[in-house]
PDB file of C-alpha atoms in Angstrom:
ATOM      1  CA  MET A   1      18.164 111.264  37.651  1.00  0.00           C
ATOM      2  CA  ARG A   2      21.698 111.704  36.379  1.00  0.00           C
ATOM      3  CA  PHE A   3      24.466 109.236  37.162  1.00  0.00           C
ATOM      4  CA  THR A   4      28.012 110.017  38.284  1.00  0.00           C
ATOM      5  CA  TYR A   5      30.822 107.489  38.460  1.00  0.00           C
ATOM      6  CA  ALA A   6      33.225 107.889  41.391  1.00  0.00           C
ATOM      7  CA  GLU A   7      36.723 106.451  41.206  1.00  0.00           C
ATOM      8  CA  ALA A   8      39.742 107.532  43.237  1.00  0.00           C
ATOM      9  CA  MET A   9      43.109 106.377  44.493  1.00  0.00           C
ATOM     10  CA  THR A  10      43.542 103.864  41.714  1.00  0.00           C
ATOM     11  CA  ASN A  11      46.170 103.311  39.039  1.00  0.00           C
ATOM     12  CA  PRO A  12      46.478 106.676  37.237  1.00  0.00           C
ATOM     13  CA  ASP A  13      46.649 104.847  33.901  1.00  0.00           C
ATOM     14  CA  TYR A  14      43.071 103.652  34.432  1.00  0.00           C
ATOM     15  CA  TYR A  15      41.361 107.048  34.465  1.00  0.00           C
ATOM     16  CA  LEU A  16      41.216 107.704  30.725  1.00  0.00           C
ATOM     17  CA  PRO A  17      39.818 104.295  29.700  1.00  0.00           C
ATOM     18  CA  LEU A  18      37.406 104.421  32.646  1.00  0.00           C
ATOM     19  CA  ALA A  19      36.129 107.832  31.549  1.00  0.00           C
ATOM     20  CA  GLN A  20      35.571 106.488  28.057  1.00  0.00           C
ATOM     21  CA  ALA A  21      33.787 103.413  29.419  1.00  0.00           C
ATOM     22  CA  ALA A  22      31.557 105.474  31.732  1.00  0.00           C
ATOM     23  CA  GLU A  23      30.564 107.730  28.859  1.00  0.00           C
ATOM     24  CA  LYS A  24      29.846 104.769  26.599  1.00  0.00           C
ATOM     25  CA  VAL A  25      27.429 103.085  29.010  1.00  0.00           C
ATOM     26  CA  GLY A  26      25.445 106.225  29.843  1.00  0.00           C
ATOM     27  CA  PHE A  27      26.952 107.973  32.849  1.00  0.00           C
ATOM     28  CA  HIS A  28      26.455 111.727  32.876  1.00  0.00           C
ATOM     29  CA  SER A  29      29.596 112.611  34.822  1.00  0.00           C
ATOM     30  CA  MET A  30      32.670 111.372  36.637  1.00  0.00           C
ATOM     31  CA  THR A  31      34.196 112.645  39.845  1.00  0.00           C
ATOM     32  CA  VAL A  32      37.790 113.869  39.981  1.00  0.00           C
ATOM     33  CA  PRO A  33      39.627 113.322  43.297  1.00  0.00           C
ATOM     34  CA  ASP A  34      41.826 116.048  44.759  1.00  0.00           C
ATOM     35  CA  SER A  35      44.677 115.858  47.249  1.00  0.00           C
ATOM     36  CA  ILE A  36      47.641 118.190  47.682  1.00  0.00           C
ATOM     37  CA  CYS A  37      50.049 116.003  49.643  1.00  0.00           C
ATOM     38  CA  TYR A  38      50.366 113.409  52.386  1.00  0.00           C
ATOM     39  CA  PRO A  39      52.131 114.782  55.493  1.00  0.00           C
ATOM     40  CA  GLU A  40      54.501 112.485  57.343  1.00  0.00           C
ATOM     41  CA  GLU A  41      53.039 113.685  60.647  1.00  0.00           C
ATOM     42  CA  SER A  42      49.543 115.034  61.195  1.00  0.00           C
ATOM     43  CA  ASP A  43      47.013 115.610  63.959  1.00  0.00           C
ATOM     44  CA  SER A  44      44.208 116.275  61.479  1.00  0.00           C
ATOM     45  CA  VAL A  45      41.086 114.121  61.478  1.00  0.00           C
ATOM     46  CA  TYR A  46      39.341 112.994  58.313  1.00  0.00           C
ATOM     47  CA  PRO A  47      35.624 113.778  58.770  1.00  0.00           C
ATOM     48  CA  TYR A  48      34.064 111.252  56.384  1.00  0.00           C
ATOM     49  CA  ASN A  49      35.099 107.858  57.683  1.00  0.00           C
ATOM     50  CA  ALA A  50      34.168 106.119  60.904  1.00  0.00           C
ATOM     51  CA  ASP A  51      37.311 106.650  62.966  1.00  0.00           C
ATOM     52  CA  GLY A  52      38.764 109.804  61.413  1.00  0.00           C
ATOM     53  CA  SER A  53      41.957 108.024  60.374  1.00  0.00           C
ATOM     54  CA  ARG A  54      43.981 109.159  57.374  1.00  0.00           C
ATOM     55  CA  GLU A  55      46.188 106.121  56.823  1.00  0.00           C
ATOM     56  CA  PHE A  56      44.118 104.897  53.883  1.00  0.00           C
ATOM     57  CA  LEU A  57      45.500 107.846  51.888  1.00  0.00           C
ATOM     58  CA  GLU A  58      49.178 106.959  52.205  1.00  0.00           C
ATOM     59  CA  ASP A  59      50.904 105.937  48.967  1.00  0.00           C
ATOM     60  CA  LYS A  60      47.695 106.489  46.991  1.00  0.00           C
ATOM     61  CA  ALA A  61      48.060 108.230  43.640  1.00  0.00           C
ATOM     62  CA  PHE A  62      46.285 111.576  43.245  1.00  0.00           C
ATOM     63  CA  PRO A  63      46.990 113.119  39.835  1.00  0.00           C
ATOM     64  CA  GLU A  64      46.548 116.894  39.949  1.00  0.00           C
ATOM     65  CA  ALA A  65      42.814 117.459  39.562  1.00  0.00           C
ATOM     66  CA  PHE A  66      42.764 119.977  36.723  1.00  0.00           C
ATOM     67  CA  ILE A  67      45.425 118.129  34.715  1.00  0.00           C
ATOM     68  CA  LEU A  68      43.544 114.847  35.105  1.00  0.00           C
ATOM     69  CA  THR A  69      40.289 116.539  34.081  1.00  0.00           C
ATOM     70  CA  SER A  70      41.953 117.944  30.956  1.00  0.00           C
ATOM     71  CA  ALA A  71      43.292 114.533  30.001  1.00  0.00           C
ATOM     72  CA  MET A  72      39.934 112.791  30.442  1.00  0.00           C
ATOM     73  CA  GLY A  73      38.130 115.601  28.656  1.00  0.00           C
ATOM     74  CA  ALA A  74      40.373 115.156  25.628  1.00  0.00           C
ATOM     75  CA  VAL A  75      39.320 111.507  25.132  1.00  0.00           C
ATOM     76  CA  THR A  76      35.571 111.964  25.742  1.00  0.00           C
ATOM     77  CA  SER A  77      32.849 114.094  24.172  1.00  0.00           C
ATOM     78  CA  THR A  78      29.803 114.119  26.475  1.00  0.00           C
ATOM     79  CA  LEU A  79      30.975 113.110  29.954  1.00  0.00           C
ATOM     80  CA  ARG A  80      31.044 115.909  32.536  1.00  0.00           C
ATOM     81  CA  PHE A  81      33.779 116.092  35.146  1.00  0.00           C
ATOM     82  CA  THR A  82      33.233 117.140  38.743  1.00  0.00           C
ATOM     83  CA  PRO A  83      36.128 117.622  41.187  1.00  0.00           C
ATOM     84  CA  PHE A  84      35.012 115.925  44.386  1.00  0.00           C
ATOM     85  CA  VAL A  85      36.057 118.243  45.830  1.00  0.00           C
ATOM     86  CA  LEU A  86      38.709 120.786  44.885  1.00  0.00           C
ATOM     87  CA  LYS A  87      40.281 122.273  48.010  1.00  0.00           C
ATOM     88  CA  LEU A  88      39.594 125.826  46.989  1.00  0.00           C
ATOM     89  CA  PRO A  89      40.782 128.055  49.867  1.00  0.00           C
ATOM     90  CA  VAL A  90      44.348 126.687  49.735  1.00  0.00           C
ATOM     91  CA  ARG A  91      44.659 127.814  46.097  1.00  0.00           C
ATOM     92  CA  PRO A  92      44.899 131.286  44.509  1.00  0.00           C
ATOM     93  CA  PRO A  93      41.350 131.934  43.277  1.00  0.00           C
ATOM     94  CA  VAL A  94      42.381 133.894  40.178  1.00  0.00           C
ATOM     95  CA  LEU A  95      44.477 130.940  39.050  1.00  0.00           C
ATOM     96  CA  VAL A  96      41.612 128.529  39.795  1.00  0.00           C
ATOM     97  CA  ALA A  97      39.296 130.703  37.720  1.00  0.00           C
ATOM     98  CA  LYS A  98      41.767 130.615  34.818  1.00  0.00           C
ATOM     99  CA  GLN A  99      42.175 126.848  35.044  1.00  0.00           C
ATOM    100  CA  ALA A 100      38.464 126.145  35.385  1.00  0.00           C
ATOM    101  CA  ALA A 101      37.476 128.519  32.577  1.00  0.00           C
ATOM    102  CA  THR A 102      40.023 126.979  30.228  1.00  0.00           C
ATOM    103  CA  ILE A 103      38.881 123.424  30.937  1.00  0.00           C
ATOM    104  CA  ALA A 104      35.214 124.351  30.609  1.00  0.00           C
ATOM    105  CA  HIS A 105      35.922 126.085  27.305  1.00  0.00           C
ATOM    106  CA  MET A 106      38.045 123.261  25.903  1.00  0.00           C
ATOM    107  CA  THR A 107      35.516 120.579  26.902  1.00  0.00           C
ATOM    108  CA  ASN A 108      32.438 122.456  25.676  1.00  0.00           C
ATOM    109  CA  ASN A 109      31.026 123.241  29.142  1.00  0.00           C
ATOM    110  CA  ARG A 110      31.722 119.824  30.671  1.00  0.00           C
ATOM    111  CA  LEU A 111      32.972 120.992  34.066  1.00  0.00           C
ATOM    112  CA  GLY A 112      31.012 121.126  37.290  1.00  0.00           C
ATOM    113  CA  LEU A 113      33.329 122.740  39.822  1.00  0.00           C
ATOM    114  CA  GLY A 114      32.951 120.907  43.119  1.00  0.00           C
ATOM    115  CA  VAL A 115      34.750 122.823  45.870  1.00  0.00           C
ATOM    116  CA  GLY A 116      35.280 122.392  49.586  1.00  0.00           C
ATOM    117  CA  VAL A 117      37.383 123.408  52.577  1.00  0.00           C
ATOM    118  CA  SER A 118      40.270 121.006  53.120  1.00  0.00           C
ATOM    119  CA  PRO A 119      40.110 119.045  56.404  1.00  0.00           C
ATOM    120  CA  TRP A 120      43.910 119.025  56.521  1.00  0.00           C
ATOM    121  CA  ARG A 121      45.618 121.907  58.306  1.00  0.00           C
ATOM    122  CA  GLU A 122      48.797 120.789  56.541  1.00  0.00           C
ATOM    123  CA  ASP A 123      47.337 121.670  53.120  1.00  0.00           C
ATOM    124  CA  PHE A 124      47.135 125.280  54.232  1.00  0.00           C
ATOM    125  CA  GLU A 125      50.596 125.249  55.754  1.00  0.00           C
ATOM    126  CA  VAL A 126      52.397 123.872  52.700  1.00  0.00           C
ATOM    127  CA  MET A 127      50.555 126.304  50.424  1.00  0.00           C
ATOM    128  CA  GLY A 128      51.390 129.260  52.646  1.00  0.00           C
ATOM    129  CA  VAL A 129      47.764 130.046  53.476  1.00  0.00           C
ATOM    130  CA  PRO A 130      46.511 130.741  57.029  1.00  0.00           C
ATOM    131  CA  PHE A 131      44.206 128.060  58.434  1.00  0.00           C
ATOM    132  CA  ALA A 132      42.243 130.617  60.450  1.00  0.00           C
ATOM    133  CA  LYS A 133      39.133 132.097  58.823  1.00  0.00           C
ATOM    134  CA  ARG A 134      39.290 129.482  56.078  1.00  0.00           C
ATOM    135  CA  GLY A 135      35.511 129.546  55.665  1.00  0.00           C
ATOM    136  CA  LYS A 136      35.439 133.277  54.949  1.00  0.00           C
ATOM    137  CA  ARG A 137      38.409 132.844  52.625  1.00  0.00           C
ATOM    138  CA  MET A 138      36.430 130.144  50.834  1.00  0.00           C
ATOM    139  CA  ASP A 139      33.449 132.460  50.386  1.00  0.00           C
ATOM    140  CA  GLU A 140      35.599 135.162  48.804  1.00  0.00           C
ATOM    141  CA  ALA A 141      37.313 132.644  46.544  1.00  0.00           C
ATOM    142  CA  ILE A 142      33.949 131.354  45.288  1.00  0.00           C
ATOM    143  CA  ASP A 143      32.849 134.887  44.436  1.00  0.00           C
ATOM    144  CA  ILE A 144      36.092 135.545  42.547  1.00  0.00           C
ATOM    145  CA  VAL A 145      35.960 132.320  40.552  1.00  0.00           C
ATOM    146  CA  ARG A 146      32.324 132.896  39.644  1.00  0.00           C
ATOM    147  CA  GLY A 147      32.944 136.519  38.671  1.00  0.00           C
ATOM    148  CA  LEU A 148      36.003 135.912  36.511  1.00  0.00           C
ATOM    149  CA  THR A 149      34.677 132.858  34.670  1.00  0.00           C
ATOM    150  CA  ARG A 150      31.818 134.907  33.268  1.00  0.00           C
ATOM    151  CA  GLY A 151      34.274 136.654  30.958  1.00  0.00           C
ATOM    152  CA  ASP A 152      33.549 140.323  31.666  1.00  0.00           C
ATOM    153  CA  TYR A 153      35.804 142.704  33.540  1.00  0.00           C
ATOM    154  CA  PHE A 154      35.583 141.848  37.219  1.00  0.00           C
ATOM    155  CA  GLU A 155      37.091 143.276  40.372  1.00  0.00           C
ATOM    156  CA  PHE A 156      36.950 142.201  43.985  1.00  0.00           C
ATOM    157  CA  HIS A 157      37.987 143.890  47.209  1.00  0.00           C
ATOM    158  CA  GLY A 158      37.585 141.735  50.286  1.00  0.00           C
ATOM    159  CA  GLU A 159      39.240 140.847  53.567  1.00  0.00           C
ATOM    160  CA  PHE A 160      41.606 138.306  52.014  1.00  0.00           C
ATOM    161  CA  TYR A 161      41.783 139.081  48.306  1.00  0.00           C
ATOM    162  CA  ASP A 162      42.115 142.302  46.359  1.00  0.00           C
ATOM    163  CA  VAL A 163      41.626 141.845  42.635  1.00  0.00           C
ATOM    164  CA  PRO A 164      41.770 144.863  40.300  1.00  0.00           C
ATOM    165  CA  SER A 165      39.443 145.072  37.327  1.00  0.00           C
ATOM    166  CA  ILE A 166      40.543 142.228  35.037  1.00  0.00           C
ATOM    167  CA  LYS A 167      39.089 139.659  32.694  1.00  0.00           C
ATOM    168  CA  ILE A 168      40.247 136.267  31.497  1.00  0.00           C
ATOM    169  CA  ASN A 169      40.017 134.603  28.123  1.00  0.00           C
ATOM    170  CA  PRO A 170      38.877 132.019  27.059  1.00  0.00           C
ATOM    171  CA  VAL A 171      35.766 131.400  29.075  1.00  0.00           C
ATOM    172  CA  PRO A 172      32.983 128.858  28.495  1.00  0.00           C
ATOM    173  CA  THR A 173      29.756 129.715  26.729  1.00  0.00           C
ATOM    174  CA  GLU A 174      27.755 128.697  29.809  1.00  0.00           C
ATOM    175  CA  PRO A 175      28.300 129.500  33.502  1.00  0.00           C
ATOM    176  CA  ILE A 176      30.360 126.908  35.375  1.00  0.00           C
ATOM    177  CA  PRO A 177      28.185 125.308  38.080  1.00  0.00           C
ATOM    178  CA  ILE A 178      29.863 125.721  41.464  1.00  0.00           C
ATOM    179  CA  LEU A 179      28.953 122.835  43.764  1.00  0.00           C
ATOM    180  CA  ILE A 180      29.710 123.000  47.479  1.00  0.00           C
ATOM    181  CA  GLY A 181      30.860 119.898  49.321  1.00  0.00           C
ATOM    182  CA  GLY A 182      30.608 119.208  53.031  1.00  0.00           C
ATOM    183  CA  HIS A 183      28.220 118.192  55.792  1.00  0.00           C
ATOM    184  CA  SER A 184      28.877 120.964  58.289  1.00  0.00           C
ATOM    185  CA  ASP A 185      26.321 123.636  59.022  1.00  0.00           C
ATOM    186  CA  ALA A 186      28.621 126.200  57.410  1.00  0.00           C
ATOM    187  CA  ALA A 187      28.976 124.111  54.242  1.00  0.00           C
ATOM    188  CA  LEU A 188      25.213 123.649  53.894  1.00  0.00           C
ATOM    189  CA  ARG A 189      24.599 127.356  54.384  1.00  0.00           C
ATOM    190  CA  ARG A 190      27.350 128.170  51.872  1.00  0.00           C
ATOM    191  CA  ALA A 191      25.765 125.862  49.325  1.00  0.00           C
ATOM    192  CA  ALA A 192      22.376 127.497  49.842  1.00  0.00           C
ATOM    193  CA  VAL A 193      23.701 131.057  49.585  1.00  0.00           C
ATOM    194  CA  ARG A 194      26.544 130.804  47.048  1.00  0.00           C
ATOM    195  CA  GLY A 195      26.295 127.442  45.343  1.00  0.00           C
ATOM    196  CA  ASP A 196      24.633 126.031  42.283  1.00  0.00           C
ATOM    197  CA  GLY A 197      24.447 122.721  44.095  1.00  0.00           C
ATOM    198  CA  TRP A 198      25.587 120.576  47.014  1.00  0.00           C
ATOM    199  CA  MET A 199      27.765 117.463  47.073  1.00  0.00           C
ATOM    200  CA  HIS A 200      27.095 114.834  49.712  1.00  0.00           C
ATOM    201  CA  ALA A 201      30.109 112.820  50.910  1.00  0.00           C
ATOM    202  CA  GLY A 202      28.283 109.689  52.037  1.00  0.00           C
ATOM    203  CA  GLY A 203      28.138 108.341  55.581  1.00  0.00           C
ATOM    204  CA  ASP A 204      25.216 107.359  57.800  1.00  0.00           C
ATOM    205  CA  PRO A 205      22.155 106.800  55.559  1.00  0.00           C
ATOM    206  CA  ASP A 206      19.848 108.090  58.295  1.00  0.00           C
ATOM    207  CA  GLU A 207      21.722 111.402  58.297  1.00  0.00           C
ATOM    208  CA  LEU A 208      20.932 112.199  54.670  1.00  0.00           C
ATOM    209  CA  ASP A 209      17.344 113.274  55.287  1.00  0.00           C
ATOM    210  CA  ARG A 210      18.449 115.648  58.050  1.00  0.00           C
ATOM    211  CA  LEU A 211      21.124 117.195  55.815  1.00  0.00           C
ATOM    212  CA  LEU A 212      18.645 117.670  52.974  1.00  0.00           C
ATOM    213  CA  GLY A 213      16.190 119.284  55.377  1.00  0.00           C
ATOM    214  CA  VAL A 214      18.766 121.729  56.702  1.00  0.00           C
ATOM    215  CA  LEU A 215      19.880 122.552  53.175  1.00  0.00           C
ATOM    216  CA  GLN A 216      16.308 123.278  52.099  1.00  0.00           C
ATOM    217  CA  LYS A 217      15.753 125.484  55.157  1.00  0.00           C
ATOM    218  CA  TYR A 218      18.836 127.537  54.346  1.00  0.00           C
ATOM    219  CA  ARG A 219      17.810 127.868  50.707  1.00  0.00           C
ATOM    220  CA  GLU A 220      14.412 129.179  51.763  1.00  0.00           C
ATOM    221  CA  GLU A 221      16.002 131.617  54.206  1.00  0.00           C
ATOM    222  CA  ALA A 222      18.432 132.835  51.531  1.00  0.00           C
ATOM    223  CA  GLY A 223      15.693 133.236  48.927  1.00  0.00           C
ATOM    224  CA  THR A 224      17.383 130.739  46.600  1.00  0.00           C
ATOM    225  CA  ALA A 225      14.916 127.855  46.862  1.00  0.00           C
ATOM    226  CA  ASP A 226      13.412 128.569  43.438  1.00  0.00           C
ATOM    227  CA  ARG A 227      16.740 128.605  41.571  1.00  0.00           C
ATOM    228  CA  PRO A 228      18.022 125.568  39.670  1.00  0.00           C
ATOM    229  CA  PHE A 229      20.065 123.559  42.153  1.00  0.00           C
ATOM    230  CA  GLU A 230      21.981 120.282  41.843  1.00  0.00           C
ATOM    231  CA  ILE A 231      22.010 117.772  44.698  1.00  0.00           C
ATOM    232  CA  HIS A 232      24.673 115.050  44.345  1.00  0.00           C
ATOM    233  CA  VAL A 233      24.254 112.165  46.769  1.00  0.00           C
ATOM    234  CA  ILE A 234      26.143 108.987  47.698  1.00  0.00           C
ATOM    235  CA  SER A 235      23.628 106.413  48.910  1.00  0.00           C
ATOM    236  CA  LEU A 236      22.987 102.680  48.885  1.00  0.00           C
ATOM    237  CA  ASP A 237      19.691 103.611  47.268  1.00  0.00           C
ATOM    238  CA  GLY A 238      21.726 104.508  44.203  1.00  0.00           C
ATOM    239  CA  TYR A 239      22.242 100.845  43.341  1.00  0.00           C
ATOM    240  CA  THR A 240      18.664  99.794  42.567  1.00  0.00           C
ATOM    241  CA  PRO A 241      15.919 101.275  40.374  1.00  0.00           C
ATOM    242  CA  ASP A 242      13.549 101.471  43.362  1.00  0.00           C
ATOM    243  CA  GLY A 243      16.240 103.240  45.375  1.00  0.00           C
ATOM    244  CA  ILE A 244      16.771 105.724  42.557  1.00  0.00           C
ATOM    245  CA  ARG A 245      13.083 106.570  42.683  1.00  0.00           C
ATOM    246  CA  ARG A 246      13.306 107.147  46.447  1.00  0.00           C
ATOM    247  CA  LEU A 247      16.206 109.536  45.922  1.00  0.00           C
ATOM    248  CA  GLU A 248      14.289 111.374  43.202  1.00  0.00           C
ATOM    249  CA  ASP A 249      11.404 111.828  45.655  1.00  0.00           C
ATOM    250  CA  LYS A 250      13.869 113.529  48.032  1.00  0.00           C
ATOM    251  CA  GLY A 251      14.878 116.021  45.351  1.00  0.00           C
ATOM    252  CA  VAL A 252      18.205 114.395  44.474  1.00  0.00           C
ATOM    253  CA  THR A 253      19.339 115.289  40.945  1.00  0.00           C
ATOM    254  CA  ASP A 254      22.574 113.286  40.681  1.00  0.00           C
ATOM    255  CA  VAL A 255      23.471 109.961  42.260  1.00  0.00           C
ATOM    256  CA  VAL A 256      27.170 109.201  42.783  1.00  0.00           C
ATOM    257  CA  VAL A 257      28.165 105.535  42.658  1.00  0.00           C
ATOM    258  CA  GLY A 258      31.418 103.630  43.038  1.00  0.00           C
ATOM    259  CA  PHE A 259      32.146  99.951  43.162  1.00  0.00           C
ATOM    260  CA  ARG A 260      34.797  99.500  45.848  1.00  0.00           C
ATOM    261  CA  ASN A 261      35.727 100.789  49.300  1.00  0.00           C
ATOM    262  CA  SER A 262      38.054 103.716  48.674  1.00  0.00           C
ATOM    263  CA  TYR A 263      38.783 103.948  52.411  1.00  0.00           C
ATOM    264  CA  ALA A 264      40.532 100.567  52.475  1.00  0.00           C
ATOM    265  CA  GLU A 265      44.233 100.677  53.245  1.00  0.00           C
ATOM    266  CA  GLY A 266      46.696  99.395  50.696  1.00  0.00           C
ATOM    267  CA  PRO A 267      46.786  99.592  46.902  1.00  0.00           C
ATOM    268  CA  ASP A 268      43.769  99.136  44.661  1.00  0.00           C
ATOM    269  CA  LEU A 269      44.314  95.675  43.157  1.00  0.00           C
ATOM    270  CA  GLU A 270      41.131  95.564  41.083  1.00  0.00           C
ATOM    271  CA  PRO A 271      42.086  95.237  37.400  1.00  0.00           C
ATOM    272  CA  LEU A 272      40.848  97.669  34.788  1.00  0.00           C
ATOM    273  CA  GLU A 273      38.727  94.998  33.115  1.00  0.00           C
ATOM    274  CA  ALA A 274      36.806  94.377  36.346  1.00  0.00           C
ATOM    275  CA  LYS A 275      36.163  98.091  36.794  1.00  0.00           C
ATOM    276  CA  ILE A 276      34.762  98.379  33.295  1.00  0.00           C
ATOM    277  CA  ALA A 277      32.601  95.299  33.900  1.00  0.00           C
ATOM    278  CA  ASN A 278      31.179  96.999  37.014  1.00  0.00           C
ATOM    279  CA  LEU A 279      30.249 100.047  34.934  1.00  0.00           C
ATOM    280  CA  GLU A 280      28.587  97.915  32.294  1.00  0.00           C
ATOM    281  CA  GLY A 281      26.690  95.871  34.866  1.00  0.00           C
ATOM    282  CA  TYR A 282      25.393  98.967  36.643  1.00  0.00           C
ATOM    283  CA  ALA A 283      24.304 100.543  33.370  1.00  0.00           C
ATOM    284  CA  GLU A 284      22.350  97.427  32.481  1.00  0.00           C
ATOM    285  CA  SER A 285      20.736  96.863  35.883  1.00  0.00           C
ATOM    286  CA  VAL A 286      20.076 100.465  36.946  1.00  0.00           C
ATOM    287  CA  ILE A 287      20.609 103.182  34.327  1.00  0.00           C
ATOM    288  CA  ALA A 288      18.678 101.318  31.622  1.00  0.00           C
ATOM    289  CA  ARG A 289      15.806 100.640  34.041  1.00  0.00           C
ATOM    290  CA  THR A 290      15.223 104.170  35.333  1.00  0.00           C
TER     291      THR A 290
END
């Protein structure tokens, strides 16, 4: 099992020392939150909390995901960084490929590119991207990012994007894993067909087994079940050695843990020292015992 530390919506000055602390105590990776903006008015529903409200996001700091990743990568040497998740279809995929390839190169292959479809219609509107057919747009964007980050000449001619034969430089020495986030049927199928892994967003513990079963079915149908595949899961089982073993039995490769309720409204008042103590305590009670 590999261990990922999740922190979001906290004091931006905390991220670099927290990345260093997570690396020091044995975490394999750290998530990187992504948010474009907070609209003053919205009818959108957030799919991963109980009531669909979005108010917990207001006045929370979200440093730009790639810039934050670059900063944390510069002060660490082994920790991997995983956007959780980058809202890919609202962004130009050629630019995303350039950004991701540069970060992966500069950090010696320490980027796992978690991507998803934004739940906010407003993200599409402010970026000038149609909300309709966002899933198909996402599929094309994944193919473009994967193709360009390999470093050879690549061209793409689809419904939404038309990319002439180009290549980018620098690129990493290893392929960038593309991890698909989301619980919808479309997201699970996308992960099975196009992804190098799947990122679970938490929620009802009883739902996890069903999601893993559907994902496995789609991988078998797509003929990808024998390929290396990462499964990142948020679960209460991630907080005990016995729970870690249960997750391993389910095929989970990466457990994602955090130490506060990110959905709480209001500012994060937990001091940096307490956050580092949480990391150290978890490493001692779980990582060292698995």
